[in-house]
């Protein structure tokens, strides 16, 4: 049981982390090409920008902004923010959603969460879910102050762990007018209880004790230790969940190591900070998001579908739970033939007007 817990939790903390980016107090926005990226595609109907802005704690947040070429920038237009899987970076999955939704007429912004990718924050790979949620509010600040964005029509999409972060953010930020999650992980429950509530209280206490002891080592200048993550090499007969994540994060399909990062640690949060998730309860008060709509998307074969089902049960109307037939958890990171973009387009065009 403990081995299964380790495999499940290690798999979800997938690729990210880079050296902190220094930003000035002013916003930065420059046009870039998507041709150099292999984990997502940008059509010639969309212009892509690298942007940086600060969250409420003056930490620089990096993002990719996508704007349809036929959009009138002299008018106010709806926009969507997209968050990457826990431990990943914007180039992994979030940009897939952002670029495809831009093709469908939306301004979109894929962000790196603080401590990961090109966003600021140290130590690298630190876990701080309140700041993760704050990054989405900061993205609303950024978009809502653009002359071409309608600040009253901004939505969010959270993939995997970001699904729980956008819910946490939306509960206290009514500017997020429509919320969609895909292959959501409740990062609090996943760490407290593991999949299918398979972790015992004693096992949880052991994890907490190990992390607390590691704080002494780091406080006195010792080596930083990491936990979870996607393995660099598969052993014989790997667990199916482990293989599922390996096939994305450790193959050309989804592998991406940001400049300044190390492949050996890109998938792994720090051991001493990961227990912050034990105090993370994103579904508490989820009903207060109503009457803003919630859309939960999960694969009917996904090992994580329990989290979308749990959230759907306690959320208030309007809400919808969509199962993608034949899809596993990671399938919905990047497989555009399975991702229900038509459903997402209808959802946001209905609720962002």
CSV table of C-alpha atoms in Angstrom, one decimal:
chain,number,residue,atom,x,y,z
A,1,UNK,CA,0.0,0.0,0.0
A,2,UNK,CA,2.8,2.4,0.9
A,3,UNK,CA,4.5,1.6,-2.4
A,4,UNK,CA,1.3,2.4,-4.3
A,5,UNK,CA,1.0,5.7,-2.5
A,6,UNK,CA,4.5,6.6,-3.4
A,7,UNK,CA,4.0,5.8,-7.0
A,8,UNK,CA,0.7,7.7,-7.2
A,9,UNK,CA,2.1,10.8,-5.6
A,10,UNK,CA,5.5,10.7,-7.3
A,11,UNK,CA,3.8,10.5,-10.7
A,12,UNK,CA,1.8,13.7,-10.4
A,13,UNK,CA,4.7,16.0,-9.6
A,14,UNK,CA,5.7,16.3,-13.1
A,15,UNK,CA,8.5,18.4,-14.8
A,16,UNK,CA,9.2,22.0,-14.1
A,17,UNK,CA,11.5,24.3,-12.1
A,18,UNK,CA,14.1,26.6,-13.4
A,19,UNK,CA,16.3,29.4,-12.0
A,20,UNK,CA,14.3,32.3,-10.8
A,21,UNK,CA,13.7,35.0,-13.4
A,22,UNK,CA,14.4,38.6,-12.4
A,23,UNK,CA,11.7,41.1,-13.4
A,24,UNK,CA,11.3,44.8,-12.9
A,25,UNK,CA,8.2,46.4,-11.4
A,26,UNK,CA,6.9,47.1,-14.9
A,27,UNK,CA,5.0,44.6,-17.0
A,28,UNK,CA,6.9,42.8,-19.8
A,29,UNK,CA,5.4,41.6,-23.1
A,30,UNK,CA,7.3,40.6,-26.2
A,31,UNK,CA,6.2,38.7,-29.3
A,32,UNK,CA,7.8,35.2,-29.7
A,33,UNK,CA,7.5,32.3,-32.0
A,34,UNK,CA,6.0,29.0,-31.0
A,35,UNK,CA,8.0,27.1,-33.6
A,36,UNK,CA,10.8,26.3,-31.2
A,37,UNK,CA,8.5,24.3,-28.9
A,38,UNK,CA,7.7,20.7,-29.4
A,39,UNK,CA,5.2,20.1,-26.6
A,40,UNK,CA,2.5,22.2,-28.3
A,41,UNK,CA,1.7,23.8,-31.6
A,42,UNK,CA,0.7,27.4,-32.4
A,43,UNK,CA,-1.2,28.0,-35.6
A,44,UNK,CA,-0.6,30.9,-38.0
A,45,UNK,CA,-3.9,32.3,-36.9
A,46,UNK,CA,-2.5,33.2,-33.5
A,47,UNK,CA,0.2,35.5,-32.2
A,48,UNK,CA,2.2,34.4,-29.1
A,49,UNK,CA,3.9,36.6,-26.5
A,50,UNK,CA,6.1,36.0,-23.5
A,51,UNK,CA,4.8,38.0,-20.6
A,52,UNK,CA,5.8,38.7,-17.0
A,53,UNK,CA,3.9,40.4,-14.2
A,54,UNK,CA,4.0,40.5,-10.4
A,55,UNK,CA,1.6,38.8,-8.0
A,56,UNK,CA,0.5,40.4,-4.8
A,57,UNK,CA,3.7,39.3,-3.1
A,58,UNK,CA,5.9,41.0,-5.7
A,59,UNK,CA,7.0,37.8,-7.2
A,60,UNK,CA,7.4,37.7,-11.0
A,61,UNK,CA,5.0,35.4,-12.7
A,62,UNK,CA,5.9,34.3,-16.3
A,63,UNK,CA,3.3,33.4,-18.9
A,64,UNK,CA,2.6,32.8,-22.6
A,65,UNK,CA,-0.1,35.1,-24.0
A,66,UNK,CA,-2.0,34.0,-27.1
A,67,UNK,CA,-4.1,36.5,-29.2
A,68,UNK,CA,-6.1,35.6,-32.3
A,69,UNK,CA,-4.8,37.6,-35.3
A,70,UNK,CA,-8.3,38.5,-36.4
A,71,UNK,CA,-9.3,39.9,-33.0
A,72,UNK,CA,-10.0,43.6,-32.8
A,73,UNK,CA,-7.6,44.9,-30.1
A,74,UNK,CA,-9.5,48.2,-29.9
A,75,UNK,CA,-12.4,46.4,-28.3
A,76,UNK,CA,-12.8,44.5,-25.1
A,77,UNK,CA,-12.6,40.7,-25.5
A,78,UNK,CA,-13.0,37.6,-23.2
A,79,UNK,CA,-9.9,35.9,-21.9
A,80,UNK,CA,-9.0,32.5,-20.3
A,81,UNK,CA,-6.1,31.7,-17.9
A,82,UNK,CA,-4.7,28.2,-18.0
A,83,UNK,CA,-2.7,26.5,-15.3
A,84,UNK,CA,-0.3,23.5,-15.7
A,85,UNK,CA,-0.2,20.2,-13.9
A,86,UNK,CA,1.4,20.2,-10.5
A,87,UNK,CA,5.2,20.4,-10.9
A,88,UNK,CA,5.0,20.9,-14.6
A,89,UNK,CA,5.5,24.2,-16.5
A,90,UNK,CA,3.4,26.1,-18.9
A,91,UNK,CA,5.0,24.4,-21.9
A,92,UNK,CA,3.6,21.1,-20.7
A,93,UNK,CA,-0.2,20.9,-21.2
A,94,UNK,CA,-1.2,24.4,-20.3
A,95,UNK,CA,0.1,25.8,-23.6
A,96,UNK,CA,-1.8,23.0,-25.4
A,97,UNK,CA,-5.0,24.3,-24.0
A,98,UNK,CA,-4.1,28.0,-24.4
A,99,UNK,CA,-3.1,27.7,-28.0
A,100,UNK,CA,-6.1,25.6,-29.0
A,101,UNK,CA,-8.6,27.9,-27.2
A,102,UNK,CA,-6.9,30.9,-28.9
A,103,UNK,CA,-7.6,29.2,-32.2
A,104,UNK,CA,-11.2,29.2,-31.2
A,105,UNK,CA,-11.3,33.0,-30.7
A,106,UNK,CA,-10.2,33.6,-27.1
A,107,UNK,CA,-7.4,35.5,-25.6
A,108,UNK,CA,-5.5,33.0,-23.5
A,109,UNK,CA,-2.8,33.1,-20.9
A,110,UNK,CA,-0.8,30.0,-19.8
A,111,UNK,CA,1.2,30.7,-16.6
A,112,UNK,CA,4.1,29.2,-14.7
A,113,UNK,CA,3.2,28.9,-11.0
A,114,UNK,CA,5.5,30.5,-8.6
A,115,UNK,CA,8.7,28.4,-7.8
A,116,UNK,CA,8.4,26.6,-11.1
A,117,UNK,CA,9.4,27.2,-14.7
A,118,UNK,CA,10.3,30.8,-15.5
A,119,UNK,CA,8.4,32.3,-12.6
A,120,UNK,CA,10.2,33.6,-9.5
A,121,UNK,CA,10.3,32.1,-6.1
A,122,UNK,CA,12.8,30.2,-4.0
A,123,UNK,CA,13.7,27.7,-3.2
A,124,UNK,CA,12.9,26.2,-6.5
A,125,UNK,CA,10.2,23.5,-6.6
A,126,UNK,CA,8.8,24.8,-3.3
A,127,UNK,CA,5.2,23.9,-2.4
A,128,UNK,CA,2.9,26.8,-1.3
A,129,UNK,CA,-0.6,26.3,-2.5
A,130,UNK,CA,-1.9,29.7,-1.3
A,131,UNK,CA,0.7,31.4,-3.5
A,132,UNK,CA,-0.2,29.1,-6.4
A,133,UNK,CA,-3.8,30.3,-6.1
A,134,UNK,CA,-2.6,33.9,-5.8
A,135,UNK,CA,-0.8,33.5,-9.2
A,136,UNK,CA,-4.2,33.0,-10.9
A,137,UNK,CA,-5.6,36.2,-9.3
A,138,UNK,CA,-2.4,38.0,-10.4
A,139,UNK,CA,-3.1,36.7,-13.9
A,140,UNK,CA,-6.6,38.3,-13.7
A,141,UNK,CA,-4.9,41.5,-12.6
A,142,UNK,CA,-2.7,41.4,-15.7
A,143,UNK,CA,-5.4,40.5,-18.1
A,144,UNK,CA,-8.0,42.8,-16.6
A,145,UNK,CA,-5.7,45.8,-17.1
A,146,UNK,CA,-5.1,45.1,-20.8
A,147,UNK,CA,-7.0,47.5,-23.1
A,148,UNK,CA,-8.1,44.6,-25.3
A,149,UNK,CA,-9.5,42.4,-22.5
A,150,UNK,CA,-13.0,42.6,-21.0
A,151,UNK,CA,-12.2,42.3,-17.2
A,152,UNK,CA,-15.8,41.2,-16.6
A,153,UNK,CA,-15.3,38.1,-18.8
A,154,UNK,CA,-12.3,36.2,-17.6
A,155,UNK,CA,-12.3,32.5,-17.1
A,156,UNK,CA,-9.9,29.9,-15.9
A,157,UNK,CA,-8.8,26.3,-16.8
A,158,UNK,CA,-6.8,24.2,-14.3
A,159,UNK,CA,-5.2,21.0,-15.4
A,160,UNK,CA,-4.3,18.3,-12.9
A,161,UNK,CA,-3.1,20.0,-9.7
A,162,UNK,CA,-4.0,23.4,-11.0
A,163,UNK,CA,-7.6,22.2,-11.0
A,164,UNK,CA,-7.5,22.4,-7.2
A,165,UNK,CA,-5.6,25.7,-7.3
A,166,UNK,CA,-8.1,27.5,-9.6
A,167,UNK,CA,-11.0,26.3,-7.3
A,168,UNK,CA,-9.1,27.7,-4.3
A,169,UNK,CA,-8.5,31.0,-6.2
A,170,UNK,CA,-12.1,31.3,-7.5
A,171,UNK,CA,-13.6,30.9,-4.0
A,172,UNK,CA,-12.1,34.3,-3.0
A,173,UNK,CA,-11.8,36.0,-6.4
A,174,UNK,CA,-15.2,36.6,-8.0
A,175,UNK,CA,-13.5,38.1,-11.1
A,176,UNK,CA,-13.1,34.6,-12.3
A,177,UNK,CA,-16.4,34.2,-14.1
A,178,UNK,CA,-16.2,30.6,-15.3
A,179,UNK,CA,-14.1,27.8,-13.9
A,180,UNK,CA,-13.1,24.5,-15.7
A,181,UNK,CA,-10.9,21.7,-14.5
A,182,UNK,CA,-9.4,18.9,-16.5
A,183,UNK,CA,-8.0,15.7,-14.9
A,184,UNK,CA,-8.1,17.5,-11.6
A,185,UNK,CA,-6.1,16.4,-8.6
A,186,UNK,CA,-7.1,17.6,-5.2
A,187,UNK,CA,-3.5,18.1,-4.0
A,188,UNK,CA,-4.6,18.3,-0.4
A,189,UNK,CA,-6.5,15.0,-0.4
A,190,UNK,CA,-3.9,13.3,-2.6
A,191,UNK,CA,-1.2,14.0,0.0
A,192,UNK,CA,-3.3,13.4,3.1
A,193,UNK,CA,-5.1,10.3,2.0
A,194,UNK,CA,-3.6,9.1,-1.3
A,195,UNK,CA,-5.7,7.6,-4.1
A,196,UNK,CA,-8.8,5.9,-2.9
A,197,UNK,CA,-8.0,6.9,0.6
A,198,UNK,CA,-5.3,4.2,0.8
A,199,UNK,CA,-2.9,6.0,3.2
A,200,UNK,CA,-3.3,5.5,6.9
A,201,UNK,CA,-3.0,8.1,9.5
A,202,UNK,CA,0.2,6.6,10.7
A,203,UNK,CA,1.7,6.7,7.2
A,204,UNK,CA,0.7,10.3,7.0
A,205,UNK,CA,2.4,11.1,10.3
A,206,UNK,CA,5.5,9.4,9.1
A,207,UNK,CA,5.6,11.6,6.0
A,208,UNK,CA,5.1,14.7,8.1
A,209,UNK,CA,7.9,13.6,10.5
A,210,UNK,CA,10.4,13.1,7.7
A,211,UNK,CA,9.7,16.5,6.3
A,212,UNK,CA,10.0,18.2,9.7
A,213,UNK,CA,13.3,16.5,10.3
A,214,UNK,CA,14.6,17.7,6.9
A,215,UNK,CA,13.9,21.3,7.9
A,216,UNK,CA,16.7,21.0,10.5
A,217,UNK,CA,19.1,19.8,7.8
A,218,UNK,CA,18.2,22.7,5.5
A,219,UNK,CA,18.2,25.3,8.2
A,220,UNK,CA,21.8,24.4,9.1
A,221,UNK,CA,22.9,24.5,5.5
A,222,UNK,CA,22.4,20.9,4.5
A,223,UNK,CA,21.4,19.5,1.2
A,224,UNK,CA,17.9,20.1,-0.2
A,225,UNK,CA,16.0,16.9,-0.7
A,226,UNK,CA,13.1,16.3,-3.1
A,227,UNK,CA,10.2,14.0,-3.1
A,228,UNK,CA,7.9,12.5,-5.7
A,229,UNK,CA,8.4,13.2,-9.3
A,230,UNK,CA,8.6,11.2,-12.4
A,231,UNK,CA,11.4,8.6,-12.5
A,232,UNK,CA,14.2,9.1,-15.0
A,233,UNK,CA,14.2,5.4,-16.0
A,234,UNK,CA,11.5,2.8,-15.7
A,235,UNK,CA,12.3,-0.4,-13.8
A,236,UNK,CA,11.0,-3.7,-15.0
A,237,UNK,CA,7.2,-4.1,-14.6
A,238,UNK,CA,6.5,-0.5,-13.5
A,239,UNK,CA,3.1,0.5,-12.0
A,240,UNK,CA,0.7,1.6,-14.7
A,241,UNK,CA,0.4,5.1,-13.1
A,242,UNK,CA,4.1,5.5,-13.1
A,243,UNK,CA,4.3,4.4,-16.7
A,244,UNK,CA,1.5,6.8,-17.6
A,245,UNK,CA,3.4,9.8,-16.4
A,246,UNK,CA,6.8,8.6,-17.7
A,247,UNK,CA,5.4,8.3,-21.2
A,248,UNK,CA,4.6,12.0,-21.1
A,249,UNK,CA,7.3,13.7,-19.0
A,250,UNK,CA,10.3,11.5,-19.9
A,251,UNK,CA,9.7,11.2,-23.7
A,252,UNK,CA,9.7,13.7,-26.5
A,253,UNK,CA,5.9,13.8,-26.2
A,254,UNK,CA,6.0,16.1,-23.2
A,255,UNK,CA,9.5,16.4,-21.9
A,256,UNK,CA,10.6,20.0,-21.3
A,257,UNK,CA,13.4,21.3,-19.1
A,258,UNK,CA,13.4,25.1,-18.7
A,259,UNK,CA,16.6,27.0,-19.1
A,260,UNK,CA,18.6,26.9,-15.9
A,261,UNK,CA,16.8,23.8,-14.6
A,262,UNK,CA,18.1,20.3,-14.0
A,263,UNK,CA,16.3,17.3,-15.5
A,264,UNK,CA,17.1,15.4,-12.3
A,265,UNK,CA,14.9,17.7,-10.2
A,266,UNK,CA,12.4,19.2,-12.6
A,267,UNK,CA,9.7,16.9,-11.5
A,268,UNK,CA,10.2,17.0,-7.8
A,269,UNK,CA,8.9,19.3,-5.1
A,270,UNK,CA,11.1,19.9,-2.1
A,271,UNK,CA,10.6,17.3,0.7
A,272,UNK,CA,10.4,19.8,3.5
A,273,UNK,CA,7.7,22.0,1.8
A,274,UNK,CA,5.5,19.3,0.3
A,275,UNK,CA,3.6,18.8,3.6
A,276,UNK,CA,2.1,22.3,3.0
A,277,UNK,CA,-0.4,20.3,1.0
A,278,UNK,CA,-1.6,18.5,4.2
A,279,UNK,CA,-3.2,21.8,5.1
A,280,UNK,CA,-4.8,22.4,1.7
A,281,UNK,CA,-8.6,21.9,1.5
A,282,UNK,CA,-9.6,23.4,-1.8
A,283,UNK,CA,-13.1,21.9,-1.8
A,284,UNK,CA,-14.1,23.5,1.5
A,285,UNK,CA,-16.8,26.1,0.7
A,286,UNK,CA,-16.7,25.2,-3.0
A,287,UNK,CA,-20.4,25.9,-3.1
A,288,UNK,CA,-19.7,29.6,-2.6
A,289,UNK,CA,-18.4,29.9,-6.2
A,290,UNK,CA,-22.1,29.6,-7.3
A,291,UNK,CA,-23.7,31.2,-9.3
A,292,UNK,CA,-20.5,31.2,-11.4
A,293,UNK,CA,-20.4,28.0,-13.4
A,294,UNK,CA,-18.1,25.0,-12.8
A,295,UNK,CA,-17.1,22.4,-15.4
A,296,UNK,CA,-15.3,19.3,-14.4
A,297,UNK,CA,-13.7,17.2,-17.1
A,298,UNK,CA,-12.1,13.8,-16.5
A,299,UNK,CA,-11.3,10.6,-18.4
A,300,UNK,CA,-13.6,7.7,-17.6
A,301,UNK,CA,-10.4,5.6,-17.2
A,302,UNK,CA,-8.5,8.2,-15.2
A,303,UNK,CA,-7.0,7.1,-11.9
A,304,UNK,CA,-7.8,10.6,-10.7
A,305,UNK,CA,-11.5,10.8,-11.5
A,306,UNK,CA,-12.4,10.5,-7.8
A,307,UNK,CA,-11.3,14.1,-7.3
A,308,UNK,CA,-13.6,15.5,-10.0
A,309,UNK,CA,-16.4,13.4,-8.7
A,310,UNK,CA,-15.9,14.6,-5.1
A,311,UNK,CA,-15.9,18.2,-6.2
A,312,UNK,CA,-18.9,17.9,-8.4
A,313,UNK,CA,-21.0,16.3,-5.5
A,314,UNK,CA,-20.5,19.2,-3.2
A,315,UNK,CA,-20.4,22.1,-5.6
A,316,UNK,CA,-23.5,24.2,-6.1
A,317,UNK,CA,-25.3,24.8,-9.4
A,318,UNK,CA,-24.6,25.5,-12.1
A,319,UNK,CA,-22.1,22.7,-12.5
A,320,UNK,CA,-21.4,19.9,-14.9
A,321,UNK,CA,-19.3,16.7,-14.8
A,322,UNK,CA,-18.0,15.4,-18.2
A,323,UNK,CA,-16.4,12.0,-18.7
A,324,UNK,CA,-14.2,11.6,-21.8
A,325,UNK,CA,-14.7,8.0,-23.0
A,326,UNK,CA,-11.5,5.9,-23.1
A,327,UNK,CA,-9.3,8.7,-21.7
A,328,UNK,CA,-6.9,8.2,-18.8
A,329,UNK,CA,-5.5,11.0,-16.6
A,330,UNK,CA,-2.5,12.0,-18.7
A,331,UNK,CA,-4.3,11.5,-22.0
A,332,UNK,CA,-6.1,14.8,-21.4
A,333,UNK,CA,-2.8,16.7,-20.9
A,334,UNK,CA,-2.0,16.9,-24.6
A,335,UNK,CA,-4.0,14.4,-26.8
A,336,UNK,CA,-6.0,16.9,-28.8
A,337,UNK,CA,-8.1,14.2,-30.4
A,338,UNK,CA,-9.4,13.3,-26.9
A,339,UNK,CA,-9.6,16.7,-25.2
A,340,UNK,CA,-13.1,18.0,-25.6
A,341,UNK,CA,-12.3,21.4,-26.9
A,342,UNK,CA,-15.8,21.8,-28.4
A,343,UNK,CA,-17.2,21.4,-24.9
A,344,UNK,CA,-14.7,24.0,-23.5
A,345,UNK,CA,-15.5,26.4,-26.3
A,346,UNK,CA,-19.2,26.1,-25.7
A,347,UNK,CA,-18.8,26.5,-22.0
A,348,UNK,CA,-16.8,29.7,-22.2
A,349,UNK,CA,-18.7,31.2,-25.0
A,350,UNK,CA,-21.9,30.7,-23.0
A,351,UNK,CA,-20.6,32.2,-19.8
A,352,UNK,CA,-18.1,34.8,-21.0
A,353,UNK,CA,-20.1,37.3,-23.0
